[in-house]
PDB file of C-alpha atoms and ligand atoms in Angstrom:
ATOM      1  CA  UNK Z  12      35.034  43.051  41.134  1.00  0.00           C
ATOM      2  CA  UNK Z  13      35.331  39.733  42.714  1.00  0.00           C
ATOM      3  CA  UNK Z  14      37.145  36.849  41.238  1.00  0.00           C
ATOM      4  CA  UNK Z  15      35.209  33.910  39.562  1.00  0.00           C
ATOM      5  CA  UNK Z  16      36.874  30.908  40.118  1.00  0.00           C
ATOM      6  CA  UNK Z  17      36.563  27.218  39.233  1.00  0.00           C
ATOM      7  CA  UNK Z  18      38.559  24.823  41.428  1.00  0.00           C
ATOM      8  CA  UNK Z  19      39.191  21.101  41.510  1.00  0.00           C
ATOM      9  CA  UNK Z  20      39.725  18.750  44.247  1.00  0.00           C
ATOM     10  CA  UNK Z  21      40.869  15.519  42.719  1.00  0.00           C
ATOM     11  CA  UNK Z  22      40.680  14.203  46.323  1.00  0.00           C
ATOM     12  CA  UNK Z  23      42.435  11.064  46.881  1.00  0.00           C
ATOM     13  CA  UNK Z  24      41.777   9.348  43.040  1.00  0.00           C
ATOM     14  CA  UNK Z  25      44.155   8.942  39.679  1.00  0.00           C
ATOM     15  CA  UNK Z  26      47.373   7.359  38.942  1.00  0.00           C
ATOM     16  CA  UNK Z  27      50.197   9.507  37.829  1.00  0.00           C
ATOM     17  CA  UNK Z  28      49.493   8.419  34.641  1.00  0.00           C
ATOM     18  CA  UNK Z  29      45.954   8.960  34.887  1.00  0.00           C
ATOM     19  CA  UNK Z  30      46.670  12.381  36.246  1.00  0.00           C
ATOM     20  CA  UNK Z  31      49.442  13.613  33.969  1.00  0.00           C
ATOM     21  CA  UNK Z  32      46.395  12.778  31.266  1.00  0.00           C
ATOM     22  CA  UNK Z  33      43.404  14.659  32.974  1.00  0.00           C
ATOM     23  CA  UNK Z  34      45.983  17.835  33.139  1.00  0.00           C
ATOM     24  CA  UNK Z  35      47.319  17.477  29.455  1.00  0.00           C
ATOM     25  CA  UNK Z  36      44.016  16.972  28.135  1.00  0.00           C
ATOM     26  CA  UNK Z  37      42.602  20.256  30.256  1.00  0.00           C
ATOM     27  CA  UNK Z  38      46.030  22.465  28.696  1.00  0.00           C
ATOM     28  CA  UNK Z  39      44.495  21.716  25.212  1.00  0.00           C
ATOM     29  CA  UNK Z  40      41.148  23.024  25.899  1.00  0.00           C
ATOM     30  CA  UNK Z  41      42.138  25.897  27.873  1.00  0.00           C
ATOM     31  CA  UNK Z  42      44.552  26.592  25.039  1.00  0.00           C
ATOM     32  CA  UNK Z  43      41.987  26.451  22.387  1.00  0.00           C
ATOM     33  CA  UNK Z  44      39.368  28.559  24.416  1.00  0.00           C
ATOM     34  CA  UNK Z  45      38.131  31.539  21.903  1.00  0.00           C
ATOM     35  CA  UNK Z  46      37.944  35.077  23.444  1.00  0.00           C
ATOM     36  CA  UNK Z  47      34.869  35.263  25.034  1.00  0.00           C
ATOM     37  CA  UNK Z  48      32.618  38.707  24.894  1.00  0.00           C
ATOM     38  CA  UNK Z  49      33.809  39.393  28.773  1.00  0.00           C
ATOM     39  CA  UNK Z  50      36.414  37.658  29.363  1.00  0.00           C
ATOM     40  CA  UNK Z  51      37.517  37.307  33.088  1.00  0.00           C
ATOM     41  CA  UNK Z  52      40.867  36.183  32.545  1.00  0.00           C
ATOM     42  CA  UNK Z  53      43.175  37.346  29.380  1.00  0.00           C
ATOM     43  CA  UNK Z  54      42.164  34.023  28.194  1.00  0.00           C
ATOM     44  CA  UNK Z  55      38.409  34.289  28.601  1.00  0.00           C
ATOM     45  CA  UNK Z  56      38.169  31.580  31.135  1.00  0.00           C
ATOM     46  CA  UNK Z  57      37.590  32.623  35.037  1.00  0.00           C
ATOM     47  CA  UNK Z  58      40.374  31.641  37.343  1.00  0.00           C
ATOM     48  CA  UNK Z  59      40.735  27.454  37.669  1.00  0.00           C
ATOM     49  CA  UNK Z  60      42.726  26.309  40.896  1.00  0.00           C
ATOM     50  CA  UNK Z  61      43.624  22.866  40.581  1.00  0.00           C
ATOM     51  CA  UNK Z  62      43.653  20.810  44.055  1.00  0.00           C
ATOM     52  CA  UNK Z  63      45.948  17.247  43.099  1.00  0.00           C
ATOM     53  CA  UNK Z  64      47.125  14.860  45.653  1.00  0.00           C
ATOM     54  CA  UNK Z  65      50.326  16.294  47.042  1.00  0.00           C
ATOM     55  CA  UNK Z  66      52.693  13.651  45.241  1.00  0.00           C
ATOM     56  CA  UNK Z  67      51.571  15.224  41.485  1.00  0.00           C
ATOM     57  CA  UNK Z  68      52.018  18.558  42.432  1.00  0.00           C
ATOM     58  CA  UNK Z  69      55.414  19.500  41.077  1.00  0.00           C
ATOM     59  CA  UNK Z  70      54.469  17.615  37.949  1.00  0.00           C
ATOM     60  CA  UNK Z  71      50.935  19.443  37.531  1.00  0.00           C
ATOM     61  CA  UNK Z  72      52.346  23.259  38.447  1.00  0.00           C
ATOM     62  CA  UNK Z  73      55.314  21.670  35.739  1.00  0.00           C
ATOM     63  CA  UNK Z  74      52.118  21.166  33.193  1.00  0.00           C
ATOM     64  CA  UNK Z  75      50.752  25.034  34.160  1.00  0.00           C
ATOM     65  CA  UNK Z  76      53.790  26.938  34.500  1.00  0.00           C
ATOM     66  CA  UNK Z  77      53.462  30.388  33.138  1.00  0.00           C
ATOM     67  CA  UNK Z  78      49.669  29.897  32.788  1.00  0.00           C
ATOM     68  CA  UNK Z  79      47.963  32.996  33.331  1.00  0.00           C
ATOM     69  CA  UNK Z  80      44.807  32.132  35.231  1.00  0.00           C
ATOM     70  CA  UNK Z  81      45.700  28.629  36.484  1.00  0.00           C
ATOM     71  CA  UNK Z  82      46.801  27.964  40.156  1.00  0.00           C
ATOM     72  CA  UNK Z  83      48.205  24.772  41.780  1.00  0.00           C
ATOM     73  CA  UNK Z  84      47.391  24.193  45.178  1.00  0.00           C
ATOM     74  CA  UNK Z  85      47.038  21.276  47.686  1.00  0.00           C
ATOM     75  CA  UNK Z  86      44.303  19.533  49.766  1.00  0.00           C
ATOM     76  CA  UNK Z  87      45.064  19.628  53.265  1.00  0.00           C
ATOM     77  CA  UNK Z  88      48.673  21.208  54.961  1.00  0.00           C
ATOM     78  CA  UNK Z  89      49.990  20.819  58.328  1.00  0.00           C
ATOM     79  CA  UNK Z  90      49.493  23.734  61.138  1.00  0.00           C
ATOM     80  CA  UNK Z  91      53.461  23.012  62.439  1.00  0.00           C
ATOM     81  CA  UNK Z  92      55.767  24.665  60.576  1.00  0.00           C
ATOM     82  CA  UNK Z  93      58.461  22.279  60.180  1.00  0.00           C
ATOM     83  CA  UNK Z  94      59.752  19.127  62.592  1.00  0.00           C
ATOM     84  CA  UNK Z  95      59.065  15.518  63.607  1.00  0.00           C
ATOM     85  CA  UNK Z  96      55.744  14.894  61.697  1.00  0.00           C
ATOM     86  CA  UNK Z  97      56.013  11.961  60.228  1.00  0.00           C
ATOM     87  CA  UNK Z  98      54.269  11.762  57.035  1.00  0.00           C
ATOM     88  CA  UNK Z  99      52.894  15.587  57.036  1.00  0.00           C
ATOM     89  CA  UNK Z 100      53.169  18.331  54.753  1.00  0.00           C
ATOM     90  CA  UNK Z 101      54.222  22.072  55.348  1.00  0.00           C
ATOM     91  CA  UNK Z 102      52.854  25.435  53.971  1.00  0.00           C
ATOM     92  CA  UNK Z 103      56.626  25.960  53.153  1.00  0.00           C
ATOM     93  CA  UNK Z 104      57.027  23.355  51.243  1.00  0.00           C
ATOM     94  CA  UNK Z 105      53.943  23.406  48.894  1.00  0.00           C
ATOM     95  CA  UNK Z 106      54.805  27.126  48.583  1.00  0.00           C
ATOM     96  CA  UNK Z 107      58.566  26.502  47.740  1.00  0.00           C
ATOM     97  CA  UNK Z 108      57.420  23.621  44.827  1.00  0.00           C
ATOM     98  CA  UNK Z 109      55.180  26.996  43.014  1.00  0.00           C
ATOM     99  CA  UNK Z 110      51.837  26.028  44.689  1.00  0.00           C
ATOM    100  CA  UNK Z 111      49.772  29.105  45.488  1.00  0.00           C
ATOM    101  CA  UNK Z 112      46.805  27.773  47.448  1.00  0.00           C
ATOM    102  CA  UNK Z 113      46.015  25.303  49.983  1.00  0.00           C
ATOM    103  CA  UNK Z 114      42.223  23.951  51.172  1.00  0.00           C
ATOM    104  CA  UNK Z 115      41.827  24.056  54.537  1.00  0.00           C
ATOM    105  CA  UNK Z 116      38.585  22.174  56.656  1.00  0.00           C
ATOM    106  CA  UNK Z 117      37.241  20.234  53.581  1.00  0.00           C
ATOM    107  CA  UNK Z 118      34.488  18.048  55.314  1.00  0.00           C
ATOM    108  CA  UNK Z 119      36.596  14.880  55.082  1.00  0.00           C
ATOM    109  CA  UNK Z 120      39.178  16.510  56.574  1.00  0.00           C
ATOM    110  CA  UNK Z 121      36.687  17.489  59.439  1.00  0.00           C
ATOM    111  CA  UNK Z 122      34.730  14.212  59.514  1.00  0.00           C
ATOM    112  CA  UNK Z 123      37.456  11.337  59.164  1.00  0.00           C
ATOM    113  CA  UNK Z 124      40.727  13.303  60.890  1.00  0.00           C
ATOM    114  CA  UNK Z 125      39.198  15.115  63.568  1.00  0.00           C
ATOM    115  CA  UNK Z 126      39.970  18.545  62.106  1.00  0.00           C
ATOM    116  CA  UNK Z 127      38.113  21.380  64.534  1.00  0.00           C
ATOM    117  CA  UNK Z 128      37.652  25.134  64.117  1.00  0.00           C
ATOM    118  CA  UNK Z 129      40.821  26.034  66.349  1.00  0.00           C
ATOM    119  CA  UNK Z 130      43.053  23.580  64.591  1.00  0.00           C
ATOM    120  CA  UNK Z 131      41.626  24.672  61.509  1.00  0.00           C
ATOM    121  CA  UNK Z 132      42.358  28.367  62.138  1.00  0.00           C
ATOM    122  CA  UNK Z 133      45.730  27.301  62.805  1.00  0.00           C
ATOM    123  CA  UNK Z 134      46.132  25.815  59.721  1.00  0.00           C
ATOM    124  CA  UNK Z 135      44.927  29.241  57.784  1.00  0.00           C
ATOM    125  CA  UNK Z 136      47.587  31.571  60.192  1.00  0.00           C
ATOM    126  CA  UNK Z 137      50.058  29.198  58.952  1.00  0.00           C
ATOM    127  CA  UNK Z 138      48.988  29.356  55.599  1.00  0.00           C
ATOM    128  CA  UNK Z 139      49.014  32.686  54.944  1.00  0.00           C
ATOM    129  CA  UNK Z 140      52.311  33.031  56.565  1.00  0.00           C
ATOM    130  CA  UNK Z 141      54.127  31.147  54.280  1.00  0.00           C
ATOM    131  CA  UNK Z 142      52.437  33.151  51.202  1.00  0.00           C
ATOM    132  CA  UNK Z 143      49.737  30.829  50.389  1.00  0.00           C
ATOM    133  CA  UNK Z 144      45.956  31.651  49.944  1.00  0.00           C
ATOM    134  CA  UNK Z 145      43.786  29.723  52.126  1.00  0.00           C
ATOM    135  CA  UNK Z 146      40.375  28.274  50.614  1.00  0.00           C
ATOM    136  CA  UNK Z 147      38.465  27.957  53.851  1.00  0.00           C
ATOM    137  CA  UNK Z 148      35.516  24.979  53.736  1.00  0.00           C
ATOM    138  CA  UNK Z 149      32.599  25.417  55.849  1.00  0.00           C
ATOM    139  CA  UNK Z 150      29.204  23.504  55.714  1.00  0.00           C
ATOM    140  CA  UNK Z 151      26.772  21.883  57.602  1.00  0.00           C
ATOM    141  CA  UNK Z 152      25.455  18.034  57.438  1.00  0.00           C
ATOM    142  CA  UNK Z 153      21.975  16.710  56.841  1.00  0.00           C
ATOM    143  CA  UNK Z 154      20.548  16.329  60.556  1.00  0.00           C
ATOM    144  CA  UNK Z 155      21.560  20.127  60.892  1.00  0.00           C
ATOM    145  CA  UNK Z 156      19.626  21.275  57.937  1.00  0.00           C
ATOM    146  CA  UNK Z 157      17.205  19.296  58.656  1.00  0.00           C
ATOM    147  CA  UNK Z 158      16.571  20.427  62.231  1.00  0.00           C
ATOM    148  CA  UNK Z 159      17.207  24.287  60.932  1.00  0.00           C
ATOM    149  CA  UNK Z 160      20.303  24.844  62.451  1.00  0.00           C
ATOM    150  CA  UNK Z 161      22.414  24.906  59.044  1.00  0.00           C
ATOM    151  CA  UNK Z 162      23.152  29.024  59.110  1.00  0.00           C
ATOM    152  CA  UNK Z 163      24.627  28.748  63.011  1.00  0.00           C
ATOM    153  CA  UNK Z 164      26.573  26.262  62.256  1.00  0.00           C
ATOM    154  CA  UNK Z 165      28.397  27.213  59.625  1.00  0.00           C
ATOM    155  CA  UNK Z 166      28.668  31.275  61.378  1.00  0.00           C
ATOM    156  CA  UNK Z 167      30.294  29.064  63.999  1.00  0.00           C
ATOM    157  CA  UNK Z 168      32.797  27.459  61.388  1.00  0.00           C
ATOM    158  CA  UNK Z 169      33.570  31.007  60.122  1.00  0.00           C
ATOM    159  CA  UNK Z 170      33.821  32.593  63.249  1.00  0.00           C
ATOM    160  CA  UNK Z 171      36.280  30.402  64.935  1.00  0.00           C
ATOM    161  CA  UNK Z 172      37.995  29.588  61.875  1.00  0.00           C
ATOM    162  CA  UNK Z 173      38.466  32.922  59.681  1.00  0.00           C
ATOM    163  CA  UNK Z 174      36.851  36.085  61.750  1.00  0.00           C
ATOM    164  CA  UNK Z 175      39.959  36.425  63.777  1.00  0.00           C
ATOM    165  CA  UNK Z 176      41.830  37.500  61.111  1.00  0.00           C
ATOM    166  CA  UNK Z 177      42.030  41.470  60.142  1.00  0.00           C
ATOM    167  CA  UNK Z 178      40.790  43.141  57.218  1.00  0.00           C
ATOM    168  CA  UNK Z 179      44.044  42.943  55.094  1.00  0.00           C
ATOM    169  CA  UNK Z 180      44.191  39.345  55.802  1.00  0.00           C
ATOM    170  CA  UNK Z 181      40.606  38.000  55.375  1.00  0.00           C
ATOM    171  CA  UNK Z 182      40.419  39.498  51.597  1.00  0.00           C
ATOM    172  CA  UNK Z 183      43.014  37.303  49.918  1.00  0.00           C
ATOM    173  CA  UNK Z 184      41.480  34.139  51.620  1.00  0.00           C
ATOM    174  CA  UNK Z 185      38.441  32.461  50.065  1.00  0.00           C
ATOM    175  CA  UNK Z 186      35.643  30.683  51.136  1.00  0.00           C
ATOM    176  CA  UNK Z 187      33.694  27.540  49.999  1.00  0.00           C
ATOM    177  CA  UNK Z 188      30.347  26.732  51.334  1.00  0.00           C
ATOM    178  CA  UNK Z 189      29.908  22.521  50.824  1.00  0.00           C
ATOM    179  CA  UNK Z 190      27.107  21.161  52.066  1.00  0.00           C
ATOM    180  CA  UNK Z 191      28.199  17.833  53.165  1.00  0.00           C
ATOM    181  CA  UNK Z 192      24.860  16.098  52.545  1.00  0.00           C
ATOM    182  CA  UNK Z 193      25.857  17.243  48.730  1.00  0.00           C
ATOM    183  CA  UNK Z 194      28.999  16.216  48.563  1.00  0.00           C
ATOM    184  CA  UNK Z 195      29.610  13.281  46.077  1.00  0.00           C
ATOM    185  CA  UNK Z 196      25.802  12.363  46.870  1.00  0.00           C
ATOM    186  CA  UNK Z 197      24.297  13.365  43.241  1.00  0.00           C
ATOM    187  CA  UNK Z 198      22.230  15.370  45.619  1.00  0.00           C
ATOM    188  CA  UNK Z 199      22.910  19.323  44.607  1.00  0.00           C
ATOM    189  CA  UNK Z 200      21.408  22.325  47.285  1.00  0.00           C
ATOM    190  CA  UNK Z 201      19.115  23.843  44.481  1.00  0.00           C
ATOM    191  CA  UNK Z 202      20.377  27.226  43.469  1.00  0.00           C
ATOM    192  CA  UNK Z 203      18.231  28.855  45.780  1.00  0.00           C
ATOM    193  CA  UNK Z 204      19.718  26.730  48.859  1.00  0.00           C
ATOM    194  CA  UNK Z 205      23.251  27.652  47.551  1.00  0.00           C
ATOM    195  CA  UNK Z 206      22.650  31.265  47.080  1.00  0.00           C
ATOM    196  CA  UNK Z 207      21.085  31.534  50.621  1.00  0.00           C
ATOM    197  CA  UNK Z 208      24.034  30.527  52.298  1.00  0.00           C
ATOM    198  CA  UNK Z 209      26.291  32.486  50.196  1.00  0.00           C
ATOM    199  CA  UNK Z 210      24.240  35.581  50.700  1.00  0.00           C
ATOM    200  CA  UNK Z 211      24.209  34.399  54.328  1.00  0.00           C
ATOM    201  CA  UNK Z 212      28.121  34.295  54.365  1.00  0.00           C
ATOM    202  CA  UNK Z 213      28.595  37.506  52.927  1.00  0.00           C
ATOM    203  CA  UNK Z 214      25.741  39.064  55.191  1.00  0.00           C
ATOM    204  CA  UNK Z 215      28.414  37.890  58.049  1.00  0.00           C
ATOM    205  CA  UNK Z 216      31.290  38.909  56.441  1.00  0.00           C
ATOM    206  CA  UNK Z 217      29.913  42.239  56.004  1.00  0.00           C
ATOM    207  CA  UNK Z 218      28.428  42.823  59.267  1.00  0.00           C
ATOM    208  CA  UNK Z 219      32.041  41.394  60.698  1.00  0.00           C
ATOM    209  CA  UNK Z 220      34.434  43.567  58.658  1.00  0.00           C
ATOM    210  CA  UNK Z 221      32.772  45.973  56.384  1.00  0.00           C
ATOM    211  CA  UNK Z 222      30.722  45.551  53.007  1.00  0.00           C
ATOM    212  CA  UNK Z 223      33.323  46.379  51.056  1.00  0.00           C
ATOM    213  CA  UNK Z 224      35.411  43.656  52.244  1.00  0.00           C
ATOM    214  CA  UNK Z 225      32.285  40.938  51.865  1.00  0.00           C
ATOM    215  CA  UNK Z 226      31.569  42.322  48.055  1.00  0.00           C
ATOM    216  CA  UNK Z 227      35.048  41.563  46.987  1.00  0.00           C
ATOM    217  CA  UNK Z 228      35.470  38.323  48.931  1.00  0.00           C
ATOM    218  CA  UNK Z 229      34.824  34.717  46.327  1.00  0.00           C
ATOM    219  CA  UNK Z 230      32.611  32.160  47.669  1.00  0.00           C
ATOM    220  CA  UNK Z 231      32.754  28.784  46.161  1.00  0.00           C
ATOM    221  CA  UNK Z 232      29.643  26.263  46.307  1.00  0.00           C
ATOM    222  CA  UNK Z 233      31.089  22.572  46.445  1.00  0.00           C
ATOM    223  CA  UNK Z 234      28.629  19.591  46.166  1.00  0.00           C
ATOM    224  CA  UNK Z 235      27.781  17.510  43.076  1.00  0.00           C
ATOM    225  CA  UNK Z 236      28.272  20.326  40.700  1.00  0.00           C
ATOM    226  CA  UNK Z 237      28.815  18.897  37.650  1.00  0.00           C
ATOM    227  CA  UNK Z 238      28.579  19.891  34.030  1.00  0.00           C
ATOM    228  CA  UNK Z 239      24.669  19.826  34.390  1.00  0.00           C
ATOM    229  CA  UNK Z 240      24.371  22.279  37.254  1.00  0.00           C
ATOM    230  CA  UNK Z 241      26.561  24.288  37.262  1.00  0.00           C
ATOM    231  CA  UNK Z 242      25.611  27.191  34.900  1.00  0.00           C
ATOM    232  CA  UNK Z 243      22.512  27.809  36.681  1.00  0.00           C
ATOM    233  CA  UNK Z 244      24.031  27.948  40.349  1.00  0.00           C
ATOM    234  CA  UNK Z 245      27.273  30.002  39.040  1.00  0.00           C
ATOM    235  CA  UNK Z 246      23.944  32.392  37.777  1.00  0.00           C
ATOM    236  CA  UNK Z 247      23.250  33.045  41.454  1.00  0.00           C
ATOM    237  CA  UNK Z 248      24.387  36.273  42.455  1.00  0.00           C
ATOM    238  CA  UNK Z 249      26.318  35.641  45.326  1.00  0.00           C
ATOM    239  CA  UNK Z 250      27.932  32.084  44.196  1.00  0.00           C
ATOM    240  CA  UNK Z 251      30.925  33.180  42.236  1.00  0.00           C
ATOM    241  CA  UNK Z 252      31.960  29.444  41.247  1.00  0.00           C
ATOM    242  CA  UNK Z 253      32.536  26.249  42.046  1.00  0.00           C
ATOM    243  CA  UNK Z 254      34.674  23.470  43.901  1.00  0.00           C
ATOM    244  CA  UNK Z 255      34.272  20.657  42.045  1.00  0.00           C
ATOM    245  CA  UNK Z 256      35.247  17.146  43.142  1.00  0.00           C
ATOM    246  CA  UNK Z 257      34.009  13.966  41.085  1.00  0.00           C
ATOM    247  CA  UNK Z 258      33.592  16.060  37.770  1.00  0.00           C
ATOM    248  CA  UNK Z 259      36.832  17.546  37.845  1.00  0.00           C
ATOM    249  CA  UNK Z 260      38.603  14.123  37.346  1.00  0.00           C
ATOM    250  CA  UNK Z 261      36.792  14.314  33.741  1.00  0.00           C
ATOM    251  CA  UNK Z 262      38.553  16.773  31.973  1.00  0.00           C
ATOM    252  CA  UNK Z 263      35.621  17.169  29.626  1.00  0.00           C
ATOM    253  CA  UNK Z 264      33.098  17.847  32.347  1.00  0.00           C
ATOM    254  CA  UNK Z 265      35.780  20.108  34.398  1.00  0.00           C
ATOM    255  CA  UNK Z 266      35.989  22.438  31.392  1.00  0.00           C
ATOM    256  CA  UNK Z 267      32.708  22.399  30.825  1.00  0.00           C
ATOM    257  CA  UNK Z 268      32.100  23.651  34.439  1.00  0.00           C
ATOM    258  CA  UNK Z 269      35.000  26.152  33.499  1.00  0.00           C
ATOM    259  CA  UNK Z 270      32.857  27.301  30.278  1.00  0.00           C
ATOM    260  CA  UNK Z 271      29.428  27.572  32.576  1.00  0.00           C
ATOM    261  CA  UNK Z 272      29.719  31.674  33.278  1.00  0.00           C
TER     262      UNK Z 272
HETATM  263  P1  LIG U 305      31.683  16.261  44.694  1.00  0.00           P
HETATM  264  O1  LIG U 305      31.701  17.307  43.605  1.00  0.00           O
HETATM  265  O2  LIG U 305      32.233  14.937  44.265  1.00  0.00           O
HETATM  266  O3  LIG U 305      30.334  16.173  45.338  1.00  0.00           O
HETATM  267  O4  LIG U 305      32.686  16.770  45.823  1.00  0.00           O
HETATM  268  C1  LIG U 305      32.602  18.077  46.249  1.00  0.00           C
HETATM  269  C2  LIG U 305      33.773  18.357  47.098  1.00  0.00           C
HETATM  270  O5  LIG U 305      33.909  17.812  48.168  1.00  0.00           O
HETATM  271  C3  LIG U 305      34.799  19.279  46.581  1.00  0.00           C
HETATM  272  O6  LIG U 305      35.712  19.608  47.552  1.00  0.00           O
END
């Protein structure tokens, strides 16, 4: 069965102190979460990733160590390995600090650095070499929904930036589908528009590698899910949670969102 997973992007918001507080408070809840009928997790809860600026890391994985069910990760890496990158951040070094996961291709990252498929896929190949698990962003803007062209595009994005890969290495990757005309808009895709795509995705996936491969792979929706929404687009069949940016700074509405299964 295919992991359910709940991930927050905190983006480039919070103090330390601010931040130290959001993770303390979201340790209580998750401690005091009663069994649940099915639980996903030994805990109950599905999987949360947590996605902090890189500077709170060490202090955030300090907050979650041991915590079954709770990964660290960071927003954006490097695709170098190591050298004279001033300012930049390695796969080896996230992954030598405890942190498990990295995004890769988050809209931002595409719209205000530059970021393109090839540099992108360099970024997962990296990634993955140093041992951590890539959550590959793909979407499509407004003007390309609006002039139908939303399910090429974001094939393209998949197909230059994770269809390369083999069989064995495209499983333990995973795969958000943000919208970007959703994205901190207060505009959601309806559940239908988000299950669409995802069915979409894993249509491709399948068709790519094998069916097998596209039943077990997660695919995240990211876009104004909040505490509201998100039950009833986690009910969609192929959405199998959420990447959550302006309600996972809350941690009420991030366990909320956590709870919505
Ligand atoms: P919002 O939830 O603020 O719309 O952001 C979504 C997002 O970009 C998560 O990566």
């Amino acid at each position: 069965m295919r992991k359910k997973i709940v991930a927050g992007n905190w983006k480039m918001n919070l103090s330390a102190k601010e931040a130290l507080a959001l993770v303390n408070e979201l340790k209580v809840k998750i401690d005091h979460q009663p069994d649940t009928k099915n639980p996903k997790n030994s805990n109950g809860l599905p999987e949360v990733l947590l996605f902090p600026p890189y500077v709170y890391l060490s202090r955030v994985l300090e907050v979650f160590k041991n915590y079954e069910g709770v990964s660290v990760g960071v927003q954006n890496i490097h695709q170098e390995g190591k050298g004279a990158f001033t300012g930049e951040i390695s796969p080896l070094m996230v992954r030598s600090l405890g942190g498990t996961h990295t995004l890769i291709g988050h809209s931002e990252r595409r719209i205000h650095f530059n970021e393109d498929d090839e540099l992108l896929a360099k970024k997962v190949a990296l990634a993955m070499k140093n041992g951590l698990i890539p959550v590959y962003c793909c979407g499509e803007m407004l003007p390309d929904r609006e002039a139908g062209k939303h399910f090429q595009l974001v094939a393209e994005q998949l197909k230059k930036g994770v269809f390369w890969m083999n069989e064995d290495e495209v499983k333990n990757i995973i795969i958000a589908y943000e919208p970007v005309w959703a994205i901190g808009t207060g505009q959601t895709a309806s559940p239908e528009q988000a299950q669409e795509m995802h069915a979409y995705i894993r249509q491709l996936i399948s068709d790519h590698y094998s069916n097998k491969i596209a039943d077990e792979m997660t695919i995240l929706y990211g876009g104004s899910c909040n505490a509201k929404n998100a039950a009833e687009l986690f009910a969609k069949e192929d959405v199998d949670g959420g990447l959550i940016g302006g309600a996972s700074l809350k941690a009420d509405d991030f366990f909320r969102i956590i709870q919505s299964f």
